Amino acid sequence: EAGVAQSPRYKIIEKRQSVAFWCNPISGHATLYWYQQILGQGPKLLIQFQNNGVVDDSQLPKDRFSAERLKGVDSTLKIQPAKLEDSAVYLCASSLDRTETQYFGPGTRLLVL
Amino acid sequence: GIQVEQSPPDLILQEGANSTLRCNFSDSVNNLQWFHQNPWGQLINLFYIPSGTKQNGRLSATTVATERYSLLYISSSQTTDSGVYFCAGAYNQGGKLIFGQGTELSVKP
């Protein structure tokens, strides 16, 4: 069974530029999550989708971050404009349903200069 | 807010030694997972264990939900066990995982 796929793996941009990340969850998984992991900390949830609907985006900085999961499969996370403090690893995870085991992708390392 | 606390923050072991990592959580959980984050940053599932005891090879975990803690046991440690171990809990059937700060384990040959 294929795992969670993410791209790109690395991205370097300058502040005020925009960037987008892509996630393909495990086939059949209804719930998809985007987490942000700052160096030295545990991951923090940005947004959670159930199929193509948003369940929780309470910690998403909505003035600059947006995410969508059209058709309830793949998802994209966008940052526009980026700030220095957005430098982090962005992790995508999926699970069969909300209370089931979450499986994580390899992450996208973002560096904002 | 809901808190997940892990101890110890750092641990250095000699290869072959055993260790116990602890995770305390401030509220009842419907999901409790242990992860190993390898040096390349990949979060690897170790256990899904909201209650009870599970074993997988040299690793085992126990969650005592009524007392709000979970333990991860590593026996006969190997250098490949090095990395950061996270526990994370989800509450109120919501799915959102709250992560602890992690335990950084270094196993020396």
mmCIF file with all atom_site columns, C-alpha atoms in Angstrom:
data_model
loop_
_atom_site.group_PDB
_atom_site.id
_atom_site.type_symbol
_atom_site.label_atom_id
_atom_site.label_alt_id
_atom_site.label_comp_id
_atom_site.label_asym_id
_atom_site.label_entity_id
_atom_site.label_seq_id
_atom_site.pdbx_PDB_ins_code
_atom_site.Cartn_x
_atom_site.Cartn_y
_atom_site.Cartn_z
_atom_site.occupancy
_atom_site.B_iso_or_equiv
_atom_site.pdbx_formal_charge
_atom_site.auth_seq_id
_atom_site.auth_comp_id
_atom_site.auth_asym_id
_atom_site.auth_atom_id
_atom_site.pdbx_PDB_model_num
ATOM 1   C CA . GLU A 1 1   ? 0.000   0.000  0.000  1.00 0.00 ? 1   GLU A CA 1
ATOM 2   C CA . ALA A 1 2   ? 1.436   3.387  -0.996 1.00 0.00 ? 2   ALA A CA 1
ATOM 3   C CA . GLY A 1 3   ? 1.978   5.920  1.752  1.00 0.00 ? 3   GLY A CA 1
ATOM 4   C CA . VAL A 1 4   ? 1.158   9.621  1.886  1.00 0.00 ? 4   VAL A CA 1
ATOM 5   C CA . ALA A 1 5   ? 2.943   11.479 -0.899 1.00 0.00 ? 5   ALA A CA 1
ATOM 6   C CA . GLN A 1 6   ? 4.054   15.100 -0.720 1.00 0.00 ? 6   GLN A CA 1
ATOM 7   C CA . SER A 1 7   ? 5.836   17.484 -3.048 1.00 0.00 ? 7   SER A CA 1
ATOM 8   C CA . PRO A 1 8   ? 8.064   19.320 -3.289 1.00 0.00 ? 8   PRO A CA 1
ATOM 9   C CA . ARG A 1 9   ? 10.395  17.922 -0.629 1.00 0.00 ? 9   ARG A CA 1
ATOM 10  C CA . TYR A 1 10  ? 12.317  21.185 -0.268 1.00 0.00 ? 10  TYR A CA 1
ATOM 11  C CA . LYS A 1 11  ? 11.566  24.790 -1.136 1.00 0.00 ? 11  LYS A CA 1
ATOM 12  C CA . ILE A 1 12  ? 13.519  27.993 -0.633 1.00 0.00 ? 12  ILE A CA 1
ATOM 13  C CA . ILE A 1 13  ? 11.779  31.317 -1.267 1.00 0.00 ? 13  ILE A CA 1
ATOM 14  C CA . GLU A 1 14  ? 12.170  34.940 -0.314 1.00 0.00 ? 14  GLU A CA 1
ATOM 15  C CA . LYS A 1 15  ? 9.775   36.665 2.059  1.00 0.00 ? 15  LYS A CA 1
ATOM 16  C CA . ARG A 1 16  ? 6.635   38.035 0.452  1.00 0.00 ? 16  ARG A CA 1
ATOM 17  C CA . GLN A 1 17  ? 6.749   35.387 -2.266 1.00 0.00 ? 17  GLN A CA 1
ATOM 18  C CA . SER A 1 18  ? 4.081   32.710 -2.564 1.00 0.00 ? 18  SER A CA 1
ATOM 19  C CA . VAL A 1 19  ? 4.464   28.932 -2.367 1.00 0.00 ? 19  VAL A CA 1
ATOM 20  C CA . ALA A 1 20  ? 2.233   25.882 -2.708 1.00 0.00 ? 20  ALA A CA 1
ATOM 21  C CA . PHE A 1 21  ? 2.532   22.354 -1.374 1.00 0.00 ? 21  PHE A CA 1
ATOM 22  C CA . TRP A 1 22  ? 0.754   19.253 -2.637 1.00 0.00 ? 22  TRP A CA 1
ATOM 23  C CA . CYS A 1 23  ? -0.401  16.129 -0.771 1.00 0.00 ? 23  CYS A CA 1
ATOM 24  C CA . ASN A 1 24  ? -1.806  12.832 -2.021 1.00 0.00 ? 24  ASN A CA 1
ATOM 25  C CA . PRO A 1 25  ? -3.235  10.797 0.895  1.00 0.00 ? 25  PRO A CA 1
ATOM 26  C CA . ILE A 1 26  ? -3.467  7.046  1.222  1.00 0.00 ? 26  ILE A CA 1
ATOM 27  C CA . SER A 1 27  ? -6.196  5.701  -1.032 1.00 0.00 ? 27  SER A CA 1
ATOM 28  C CA . GLY A 1 28  ? -9.569  5.541  0.694  1.00 0.00 ? 28  GLY A CA 1
ATOM 29  C CA . HIS A 1 29  ? -8.643  7.808  3.583  1.00 0.00 ? 29  HIS A CA 1
ATOM 30  C CA . ALA A 1 30  ? -11.449 10.272 4.259  1.00 0.00 ? 30  ALA A CA 1
ATOM 31  C CA . THR A 1 31  ? -9.583  12.523 6.680  1.00 0.00 ? 31  THR A CA 1
ATOM 32  C CA . LEU A 1 32  ? -6.615  14.652 5.645  1.00 0.00 ? 32  LEU A CA 1
ATOM 33  C CA . TYR A 1 33  ? -4.503  16.890 7.875  1.00 0.00 ? 33  TYR A CA 1
ATOM 34  C CA . TRP A 1 34  ? -1.864  19.568 7.362  1.00 0.00 ? 34  TRP A CA 1
ATOM 35  C CA . TYR A 1 35  ? 0.550   20.109 10.248 1.00 0.00 ? 35  TYR A CA 1
ATOM 36  C CA . GLN A 1 36  ? 3.329   22.658 10.673 1.00 0.00 ? 36  GLN A CA 1
ATOM 37  C CA . GLN A 1 37  ? 6.486   21.612 12.508 1.00 0.00 ? 37  GLN A CA 1
ATOM 38  C CA . ILE A 1 38  ? 8.879   24.349 13.587 1.00 0.00 ? 38  ILE A CA 1
ATOM 39  C CA . LEU A 1 39  ? 12.412  23.235 14.424 1.00 0.00 ? 39  LEU A CA 1
ATOM 40  C CA . GLY A 1 40  ? 12.627  21.755 17.919 1.00 0.00 ? 40  GLY A CA 1
ATOM 41  C CA . GLN A 1 41  ? 8.860   21.490 18.413 1.00 0.00 ? 41  GLN A CA 1
ATOM 42  C CA . GLY A 1 42  ? 6.153   18.937 17.869 1.00 0.00 ? 42  GLY A CA 1
ATOM 43  C CA . PRO A 1 43  ? 3.858   19.287 14.857 1.00 0.00 ? 43  PRO A CA 1
ATOM 44  C CA . LYS A 1 44  ? 0.868   21.619 15.160 1.00 0.00 ? 44  LYS A CA 1
ATOM 45  C CA . LEU A 1 45  ? -2.369  21.178 13.217 1.00 0.00 ? 45  LEU A CA 1
ATOM 46  C CA . LEU A 1 46  ? -3.115  23.845 10.614 1.00 0.00 ? 46  LEU A CA 1
ATOM 47  C CA . ILE A 1 47  ? -6.212  22.391 8.969  1.00 0.00 ? 47  ILE A CA 1
ATOM 48  C CA . GLN A 1 48  ? -8.235  19.167 8.911  1.00 0.00 ? 48  GLN A CA 1
ATOM 49  C CA . PHE A 1 49  ? -10.492 17.979 6.085  1.00 0.00 ? 49  PHE A CA 1
ATOM 50  C CA . GLN A 1 50  ? -13.178 15.326 6.204  1.00 0.00 ? 50  GLN A CA 1
ATOM 51  C CA . ASN A 1 51  ? -13.630 14.326 2.545  1.00 0.00 ? 51  ASN A CA 1
ATOM 52  C CA . ASN A 1 52  ? -13.666 17.760 0.877  1.00 0.00 ? 52  ASN A CA 1
ATOM 53  C CA . GLY A 1 53  ? -15.075 19.723 3.828  1.00 0.00 ? 53  GLY A CA 1
ATOM 54  C CA . VAL A 1 54  ? -13.088 21.639 6.448  1.00 0.00 ? 54  VAL A CA 1
ATOM 55  C CA . VAL A 1 55  ? -13.466 20.257 9.983  1.00 0.00 ? 55  VAL A CA 1
ATOM 56  C CA . ASP A 1 56  ? -10.938 22.378 11.875 1.00 0.00 ? 56  ASP A CA 1
ATOM 57  C CA . ASP A 1 57  ? -8.957  25.394 10.650 1.00 0.00 ? 57  ASP A CA 1
ATOM 58  C CA . SER A 1 58  ? -8.820  27.239 13.945 1.00 0.00 ? 58  SER A CA 1
ATOM 59  C CA . GLN A 1 59  ? -5.005  27.515 13.907 1.00 0.00 ? 59  GLN A CA 1
ATOM 60  C CA . LEU A 1 60  ? -4.622  28.385 10.214 1.00 0.00 ? 60  LEU A CA 1
ATOM 61  C CA . PRO A 1 61  ? -3.385  31.984 9.688  1.00 0.00 ? 61  PRO A CA 1
ATOM 62  C CA . LYS A 1 62  ? -6.104  32.738 7.208  1.00 0.00 ? 62  LYS A CA 1
ATOM 63  C CA . ASP A 1 63  ? -4.703  36.114 6.161  1.00 0.00 ? 63  ASP A CA 1
ATOM 64  C CA . ARG A 1 64  ? -1.859  34.298 4.387  1.00 0.00 ? 64  ARG A CA 1
ATOM 65  C CA . PHE A 1 65  ? -2.551  30.553 4.377  1.00 0.00 ? 65  PHE A CA 1
ATOM 66  C CA . SER A 1 66  ? -5.183  28.760 2.343  1.00 0.00 ? 66  SER A CA 1
ATOM 67  C CA . ALA A 1 67  ? -5.898  25.098 1.655  1.00 0.00 ? 67  ALA A CA 1
ATOM 68  C CA . GLU A 1 68  ? -8.283  23.097 -0.426 1.00 0.00 ? 68  GLU A CA 1
ATOM 69  C CA . ARG A 1 69  ? -9.178  19.481 -1.020 1.00 0.00 ? 69  ARG A CA 1
ATOM 70  C CA . LEU A 1 70  ? -11.205 19.424 -4.202 1.00 0.00 ? 70  LEU A CA 1
ATOM 71  C CA . LYS A 1 71  ? -12.888 16.068 -4.989 1.00 0.00 ? 71  LYS A CA 1
ATOM 72  C CA . GLY A 1 72  ? -11.954 14.806 -1.517 1.00 0.00 ? 72  GLY A CA 1
ATOM 73  C CA . VAL A 1 73  ? -8.601  13.296 -2.514 1.00 0.00 ? 73  VAL A CA 1
ATOM 74  C CA . ASP A 1 74  ? -5.506  15.451 -3.176 1.00 0.00 ? 74  ASP A CA 1
ATOM 75  C CA . SER A 1 75  ? -4.924  18.646 -1.244 1.00 0.00 ? 75  SER A CA 1
ATOM 76  C CA . THR A 1 76  ? -2.895  21.812 -1.704 1.00 0.00 ? 76  THR A CA 1
ATOM 77  C CA . LEU A 1 77  ? -1.684  24.234 0.951  1.00 0.00 ? 77  LEU A CA 1
ATOM 78  C CA . LYS A 1 78  ? -0.685  27.734 -0.124 1.00 0.00 ? 78  LYS A CA 1
ATOM 79  C CA . ILE A 1 79  ? 1.143   30.553 1.615  1.00 0.00 ? 79  ILE A CA 1
ATOM 80  C CA . GLN A 1 80  ? 0.869   34.065 0.193  1.00 0.00 ? 80  GLN A CA 1
ATOM 81  C CA . PRO A 1 81  ? 2.791   36.156 1.108  1.00 0.00 ? 81  PRO A CA 1
ATOM 82  C CA . ALA A 1 82  ? 5.372   34.163 3.054  1.00 0.00 ? 82  ALA A CA 1
ATOM 83  C CA . LYS A 1 83  ? 7.020   35.492 6.197  1.00 0.00 ? 83  LYS A CA 1
ATOM 84  C CA . LEU A 1 84  ? 10.323  34.505 7.782  1.00 0.00 ? 84  LEU A CA 1
ATOM 85  C CA . GLU A 1 85  ? 8.490   32.727 10.619 1.00 0.00 ? 85  GLU A CA 1
ATOM 86  C CA . ASP A 1 86  ? 6.831   30.379 8.110  1.00 0.00 ? 86  ASP A CA 1
ATOM 87  C CA . SER A 1 87  ? 10.127  28.514 7.802  1.00 0.00 ? 87  SER A CA 1
ATOM 88  C CA . ALA A 1 88  ? 9.179   25.013 8.957  1.00 0.00 ? 88  ALA A CA 1
ATOM 89  C CA . VAL A 1 89  ? 8.384   21.511 7.807  1.00 0.00 ? 89  VAL A CA 1
ATOM 90  C CA . TYR A 1 90  ? 4.849   21.100 6.477  1.00 0.00 ? 90  TYR A CA 1
ATOM 91  C CA . LEU A 1 91  ? 3.514   17.615 7.086  1.00 0.00 ? 91  LEU A CA 1
ATOM 92  C CA . CYS A 1 92  ? 0.490   16.045 5.497  1.00 0.00 ? 92  CYS A CA 1
ATOM 93  C CA . ALA A 1 93  ? -1.255  13.123 7.192  1.00 0.00 ? 93  ALA A CA 1
ATOM 94  C CA . SER A 1 94  ? -4.290  10.996 6.439  1.00 0.00 ? 94  SER A CA 1
ATOM 95  C CA . SER A 1 95  ? -6.515  8.532  8.267  1.00 0.00 ? 95  SER A CA 1
ATOM 96  C CA . LEU A 1 96  ? -9.464  6.303  7.406  1.00 0.00 ? 96  LEU A CA 1
ATOM 97  C CA . ASP A 1 97  ? -11.622 8.418  9.662  1.00 0.00 ? 97  ASP A CA 1
ATOM 98  C CA . ARG A 1 98  ? -11.177 11.007 12.421 1.00 0.00 ? 98  ARG A CA 1
ATOM 99  C CA . THR A 1 99  ? -10.445 8.620  15.281 1.00 0.00 ? 99  THR A CA 1
ATOM 100 C CA . GLU A 1 100 ? -8.242  6.218  13.337 1.00 0.00 ? 100 GLU A CA 1
ATOM 101 C CA . THR A 1 101 ? -4.459  6.012  13.069 1.00 0.00 ? 101 THR A CA 1
ATOM 102 C CA . GLN A 1 102 ? -2.888  8.969  11.269 1.00 0.00 ? 102 GLN A CA 1
ATOM 103 C CA . TYR A 1 103 ? -0.130  8.267  8.731  1.00 0.00 ? 103 TYR A CA 1
ATOM 104 C CA . PHE A 1 104 ? 2.313   11.005 7.830  1.00 0.00 ? 104 PHE A CA 1
ATOM 105 C CA . GLY A 1 105 ? 4.019   11.895 4.584  1.00 0.00 ? 105 GLY A CA 1
ATOM 106 C CA . PRO A 1 106 ? 7.735   12.796 4.324  1.00 0.00 ? 106 PRO A CA 1
ATOM 107 C CA . GLY A 1 107 ? 7.035   16.520 4.642  1.00 0.00 ? 107 GLY A CA 1
ATOM 108 C CA . THR A 1 108 ? 8.068   19.640 2.742  1.00 0.00 ? 108 THR A CA 1
ATOM 109 C CA . ARG A 1 109 ? 10.917  21.663 4.246  1.00 0.00 ? 109 ARG A CA 1
ATOM 110 C CA . LEU A 1 110 ? 10.331  25.378 3.615  1.00 0.00 ? 110 LEU A CA 1
ATOM 111 C CA . LEU A 1 111 ? 12.988  28.010 4.128  1.00 0.00 ? 111 LEU A CA 1
ATOM 112 C CA . VAL A 1 112 ? 11.937  31.659 3.827  1.00 0.00 ? 112 VAL A CA 1
ATOM 113 C CA . LEU A 1 113 ? 14.830  34.111 3.383  1.00 0.00 ? 113 LEU A CA 1
ATOM 114 C CA . GLY B 2 1   ? -5.652  24.301 26.834 1.00 0.00 ? 1   GLY B CA 1
ATOM 115 C CA . ILE B 2 2   ? -5.074  20.586 26.401 1.00 0.00 ? 2   ILE B CA 1
ATOM 116 C CA . GLN B 2 3   ? -1.491  19.632 27.187 1.00 0.00 ? 3   GLN B CA 1
ATOM 117 C CA . VAL B 2 4   ? 0.752   16.692 26.353 1.00 0.00 ? 4   VAL B CA 1
ATOM 118 C CA . GLU B 2 5   ? 3.970   16.449 28.336 1.00 0.00 ? 5   GLU B CA 1
ATOM 119 C CA . GLN B 2 6   ? 6.824   14.083 27.607 1.00 0.00 ? 6   GLN B CA 1
ATOM 120 C CA . SER B 2 7   ? 9.762   13.059 29.740 1.00 0.00 ? 7   SER B CA 1
ATOM 121 C CA . PRO B 2 8   ? 12.674  12.962 29.710 1.00 0.00 ? 8   PRO B CA 1
ATOM 122 C CA . PRO B 2 9   ? 13.415  15.634 27.069 1.00 0.00 ? 9   PRO B CA 1
ATOM 123 C CA . ASP B 2 10  ? 16.749  13.987 26.226 1.00 0.00 ? 10  ASP B CA 1
ATOM 124 C CA . LEU B 2 11  ? 18.174  10.528 26.741 1.00 0.00 ? 11  LEU B CA 1
ATOM 125 C CA . ILE B 2 12  ? 21.572  9.052  25.923 1.00 0.00 ? 12  ILE B CA 1
ATOM 126 C CA . LEU B 2 13  ? 21.949  5.280  25.993 1.00 0.00 ? 13  LEU B CA 1
ATOM 127 C CA . GLN B 2 14  ? 24.616  2.731  25.303 1.00 0.00 ? 14  GLN B CA 1
ATOM 128 C CA . GLU B 2 15  ? 23.666  0.191  22.645 1.00 0.00 ? 15  GLU B CA 1
ATOM 129 C CA . GLY B 2 16  ? 21.871  -2.738 24.259 1.00 0.00 ? 16  GLY B CA 1
ATOM 130 C CA . ALA B 2 17  ? 20.359  -0.743 27.133 1.00 0.00 ? 17  ALA B CA 1
ATOM 131 C CA . ASN B 2 18  ? 16.645  -0.499 27.885 1.00 0.00 ? 18  ASN B CA 1
ATOM 132 C CA . SER B 2 19  ? 14.632  2.690  28.328 1.00 0.00 ? 19  SER B CA 1
ATOM 133 C CA . THR B 2 20  ? 11.194  3.999  29.251 1.00 0.00 ? 20  THR B CA 1
ATOM 134 C CA . LEU B 2 21  ? 9.672   7.163  27.813 1.00 0.00 ? 21  LEU B CA 1
ATOM 135 C CA . ARG B 2 22  ? 6.661   8.750  29.461 1.00 0.00 ? 22  ARG B CA 1
ATOM 136 C CA . CYS B 2 23  ? 3.756   10.808 28.126 1.00 0.00 ? 23  CYS B CA 1
ATOM 137 C CA . ASN B 2 24  ? 1.243   12.577 30.393 1.00 0.00 ? 24  ASN B CA 1
ATOM 138 C CA . PHE B 2 25  ? -1.925  14.109 28.966 1.00 0.00 ? 25  PHE B CA 1
ATOM 139 C CA . SER B 2 26  ? -4.259  16.581 30.622 1.00 0.00 ? 26  SER B CA 1
ATOM 140 C CA . ASP B 2 27  ? -7.589  15.215 29.398 1.00 0.00 ? 27  ASP B CA 1
ATOM 141 C CA . SER B 2 28  ? -9.167  11.940 28.305 1.00 0.00 ? 28  SER B CA 1
ATOM 142 C CA . VAL B 2 29  ? -8.080  10.846 24.841 1.00 0.00 ? 29  VAL B CA 1
ATOM 143 C CA . ASN B 2 30  ? -9.836  8.915  22.090 1.00 0.00 ? 30  ASN B CA 1
ATOM 144 C CA . ASN B 2 31  ? -6.601  8.518  20.144 1.00 0.00 ? 31  ASN B CA 1
ATOM 145 C CA . LEU B 2 32  ? -3.044  8.205  21.477 1.00 0.00 ? 32  LEU B CA 1
ATOM 146 C CA . GLN B 2 33  ? -0.187  7.580  19.082 1.00 0.00 ? 33  GLN B CA 1
ATOM 147 C CA . TRP B 2 34  ? 3.570   7.162  19.468 1.00 0.00 ? 34  TRP B CA 1
ATOM 148 C CA . PHE B 2 35  ? 5.848   8.210  16.634 1.00 0.00 ? 35  PHE B CA 1
ATOM 149 C CA . HIS B 2 36  ? 9.555   7.997  15.865 1.00 0.00 ? 36  HIS B CA 1
ATOM 150 C CA . GLN B 2 37  ? 10.918  10.903 13.850 1.00 0.00 ? 37  GLN B CA 1
ATOM 151 C CA . ASN B 2 38  ? 14.043  9.779  12.096 1.00 0.00 ? 38  ASN B CA 1
ATOM 152 C CA . PRO B 2 39  ? 16.989  12.075 11.246 1.00 0.00 ? 39  PRO B CA 1
ATOM 153 C CA . TRP B 2 40  ? 15.427  12.774 7.832  1.00 0.00 ? 40  TRP B CA 1
ATOM 154 C CA . GLY B 2 41  ? 12.290  14.120 9.498  1.00 0.00 ? 41  GLY B CA 1
ATOM 155 C CA . GLN B 2 42  ? 9.928   11.268 8.621  1.00 0.00 ? 42  GLN B CA 1
ATOM 156 C CA . LEU B 2 43  ? 7.321   10.559 11.312 1.00 0.00 ? 43  LEU B CA 1
ATOM 157 C CA . ILE B 2 44  ? 6.987   6.802  11.604 1.00 0.00 ? 44  ILE B CA 1
ATOM 158 C CA . ASN B 2 45  ? 4.017   5.260  13.351 1.00 0.00 ? 45  ASN B CA 1
ATOM 159 C CA . LEU B 2 46  ? 4.957   3.087  16.291 1.00 0.00 ? 46  LEU B CA 1
ATOM 160 C CA . PHE B 2 47  ? 1.675   2.505  18.108 1.00 0.00 ? 47  PHE B CA 1
ATOM 161 C CA . TYR B 2 48  ? -1.955  3.521  18.075 1.00 0.00 ? 48  TYR B CA 1
ATOM 162 C CA . ILE B 2 49  ? -2.792  2.923  21.722 1.00 0.00 ? 49  ILE B CA 1
ATOM 163 C CA . PRO B 2 50  ? -5.621  4.903  23.393 1.00 0.00 ? 50  PRO B CA 1
ATOM 164 C CA . SER B 2 51  ? -5.661  2.228  26.103 1.00 0.00 ? 51  SER B CA 1
ATOM 165 C CA . GLY B 2 52  ? -4.069  -1.093 27.009 1.00 0.00 ? 52  GLY B CA 1
ATOM 166 C CA . THR B 2 53  ? -0.741  -2.635 26.051 1.00 0.00 ? 53  THR B CA 1
ATOM 167 C CA . LYS B 2 54  ? 0.792   -3.482 22.685 1.00 0.00 ? 54  LYS B CA 1
ATOM 168 C CA . GLN B 2 55  ? 4.103   -4.978 21.642 1.00 0.00 ? 55  GLN B CA 1
ATOM 169 C CA . ASN B 2 56  ? 6.008   -4.851 18.375 1.00 0.00 ? 56  ASN B CA 1
ATOM 170 C CA . GLY B 2 57  ? 9.407   -6.523 18.466 1.00 0.00 ? 57  GLY B CA 1
ATOM 171 C CA . ARG B 2 58  ? 11.702  -4.668 20.863 1.00 0.00 ? 58  ARG B CA 1
ATOM 172 C CA . LEU B 2 59  ? 9.125   -1.931 21.417 1.00 0.00 ? 59  LEU B CA 1
ATOM 173 C CA . SER B 2 60  ? 6.071   -2.003 23.607 1.00 0.00 ? 60  SER B CA 1
ATOM 174 C CA . ALA B 2 61  ? 3.635   0.607  24.866 1.00 0.00 ? 61  ALA B CA 1
ATOM 175 C CA . THR B 2 62  ? 1.120   0.881  27.662 1.00 0.00 ? 62  THR B CA 1
ATOM 176 C CA . THR B 2 63  ? -1.584  3.507  28.082 1.00 0.00 ? 63  THR B CA 1
ATOM 177 C CA . VAL B 2 64  ? -3.456  3.864  31.357 1.00 0.00 ? 64  VAL B CA 1
ATOM 178 C CA . ALA B 2 65  ? -6.303  6.068  30.189 1.00 0.00 ? 65  ALA B CA 1
ATOM 179 C CA . THR B 2 66  ? -7.863  6.514  33.651 1.00 0.00 ? 66  THR B CA 1
ATOM 180 C CA . GLU B 2 67  ? -4.589  7.948  34.964 1.00 0.00 ? 67  GLU B CA 1
ATOM 181 C CA . ARG B 2 68  ? -3.837  9.884  31.756 1.00 0.00 ? 68  ARG B CA 1
ATOM 182 C CA . TYR B 2 69  ? -0.405  8.586  30.901 1.00 0.00 ? 69  TYR B CA 1
ATOM 183 C CA . SER B 2 70  ? 1.316   6.372  28.383 1.00 0.00 ? 70  SER B CA 1
ATOM 184 C CA . LEU B 2 71  ? 4.699   4.650  28.459 1.00 0.00 ? 71  LEU B CA 1
ATOM 185 C CA . LEU B 2 72  ? 6.921   3.547  25.590 1.00 0.00 ? 72  LEU B CA 1
ATOM 186 C CA . TYR B 2 73  ? 9.473   0.829  26.340 1.00 0.00 ? 73  TYR B CA 1
ATOM 187 C CA . ILE B 2 74  ? 12.509  0.263  24.173 1.00 0.00 ? 74  ILE B CA 1
ATOM 188 C CA . SER B 2 75  ? 14.513  -2.874 24.938 1.00 0.00 ? 75  SER B CA 1
ATOM 189 C CA . SER B 2 76  ? 17.999  -3.809 23.695 1.00 0.00 ? 76  SER B CA 1
ATOM 190 C CA . SER B 2 77  ? 18.369  -0.407 22.014 1.00 0.00 ? 77  SER B CA 1
ATOM 191 C CA . GLN B 2 78  ? 20.205  -0.084 18.710 1.00 0.00 ? 78  GLN B CA 1
ATOM 192 C CA . THR B 2 79  ? 21.860  2.930  17.066 1.00 0.00 ? 79  THR B CA 1
ATOM 193 C CA . THR B 2 80  ? 19.023  2.996  14.530 1.00 0.00 ? 80  THR B CA 1
ATOM 194 C CA . ASP B 2 81  ? 16.614  3.764  17.403 1.00 0.00 ? 81  ASP B CA 1
ATOM 195 C CA . SER B 2 82  ? 18.150  7.253  17.636 1.00 0.00 ? 82  SER B CA 1
ATOM 196 C CA . GLY B 2 83  ? 15.879  10.172 16.847 1.00 0.00 ? 83  GLY B CA 1
ATOM 197 C CA . VAL B 2 84  ? 12.985  12.004 18.443 1.00 0.00 ? 84  VAL B CA 1
ATOM 198 C CA . TYR B 2 85  ? 10.025  10.141 19.918 1.00 0.00 ? 85  TYR B CA 1
ATOM 199 C CA . PHE B 2 86  ? 6.687   11.942 20.012 1.00 0.00 ? 86  PHE B CA 1
ATOM 200 C CA . CYS B 2 87  ? 3.440   11.037 21.640 1.00 0.00 ? 87  CYS B CA 1
ATOM 201 C CA . ALA B 2 88  ? 0.256   12.746 20.522 1.00 0.00 ? 88  ALA B CA 1
ATOM 202 C CA . GLY B 2 89  ? -3.318  12.626 21.724 1.00 0.00 ? 89  GLY B CA 1
ATOM 203 C CA . ALA B 2 90  ? -6.654  13.469 20.138 1.00 0.00 ? 90  ALA B CA 1
ATOM 204 C CA . TYR B 2 91  ? -9.740  14.514 22.083 1.00 0.00 ? 91  TYR B CA 1
ATOM 205 C CA . ASN B 2 92  ? -13.488 14.735 21.706 1.00 0.00 ? 92  ASN B CA 1
ATOM 206 C CA . GLN B 2 93  ? -13.587 12.455 18.622 1.00 0.00 ? 93  GLN B CA 1
ATOM 207 C CA . GLY B 2 94  ? -12.151 15.311 16.574 1.00 0.00 ? 94  GLY B CA 1
ATOM 208 C CA . GLY B 2 95  ? -9.019  13.748 15.107 1.00 0.00 ? 95  GLY B CA 1
ATOM 209 C CA . LYS B 2 96  ? -6.699  16.725 15.711 1.00 0.00 ? 96  LYS B CA 1
ATOM 210 C CA . LEU B 2 97  ? -3.518  15.394 17.330 1.00 0.00 ? 97  LEU B CA 1
ATOM 211 C CA . ILE B 2 98  ? -1.879  17.445 20.090 1.00 0.00 ? 98  ILE B CA 1
ATOM 212 C CA . PHE B 2 99  ? 1.818   16.616 20.180 1.00 0.00 ? 99  PHE B CA 1
ATOM 213 C CA . GLY B 2 100 ? 4.216   16.648 23.084 1.00 0.00 ? 100 GLY B CA 1
ATOM 214 C CA . GLN B 2 101 ? 7.612   18.302 22.786 1.00 0.00 ? 101 GLN B CA 1
ATOM 215 C CA . GLY B 2 102 ? 9.317   14.983 22.152 1.00 0.00 ? 102 GLY B CA 1
ATOM 216 C CA . THR B 2 103 ? 12.108  12.927 23.716 1.00 0.00 ? 103 THR B CA 1
ATOM 217 C CA . GLU B 2 104 ? 15.394  13.045 21.824 1.00 0.00 ? 104 GLU B CA 1
ATOM 218 C CA . LEU B 2 105 ? 17.083  9.656  22.077 1.00 0.00 ? 105 LEU B CA 1
ATOM 219 C CA . SER B 2 106 ? 20.704  9.057  21.176 1.00 0.00 ? 106 SER B CA 1
ATOM 220 C CA . VAL B 2 107 ? 22.007  5.482  21.203 1.00 0.00 ? 107 VAL B CA 1
ATOM 221 C CA . LYS B 2 108 ? 25.791  5.203  21.210 1.00 0.00 ? 108 LYS B CA 1
ATOM 222 C CA . PRO B 2 109 ? 27.636  2.148  19.797 1.00 0.00 ? 109 PRO B CA 1
#
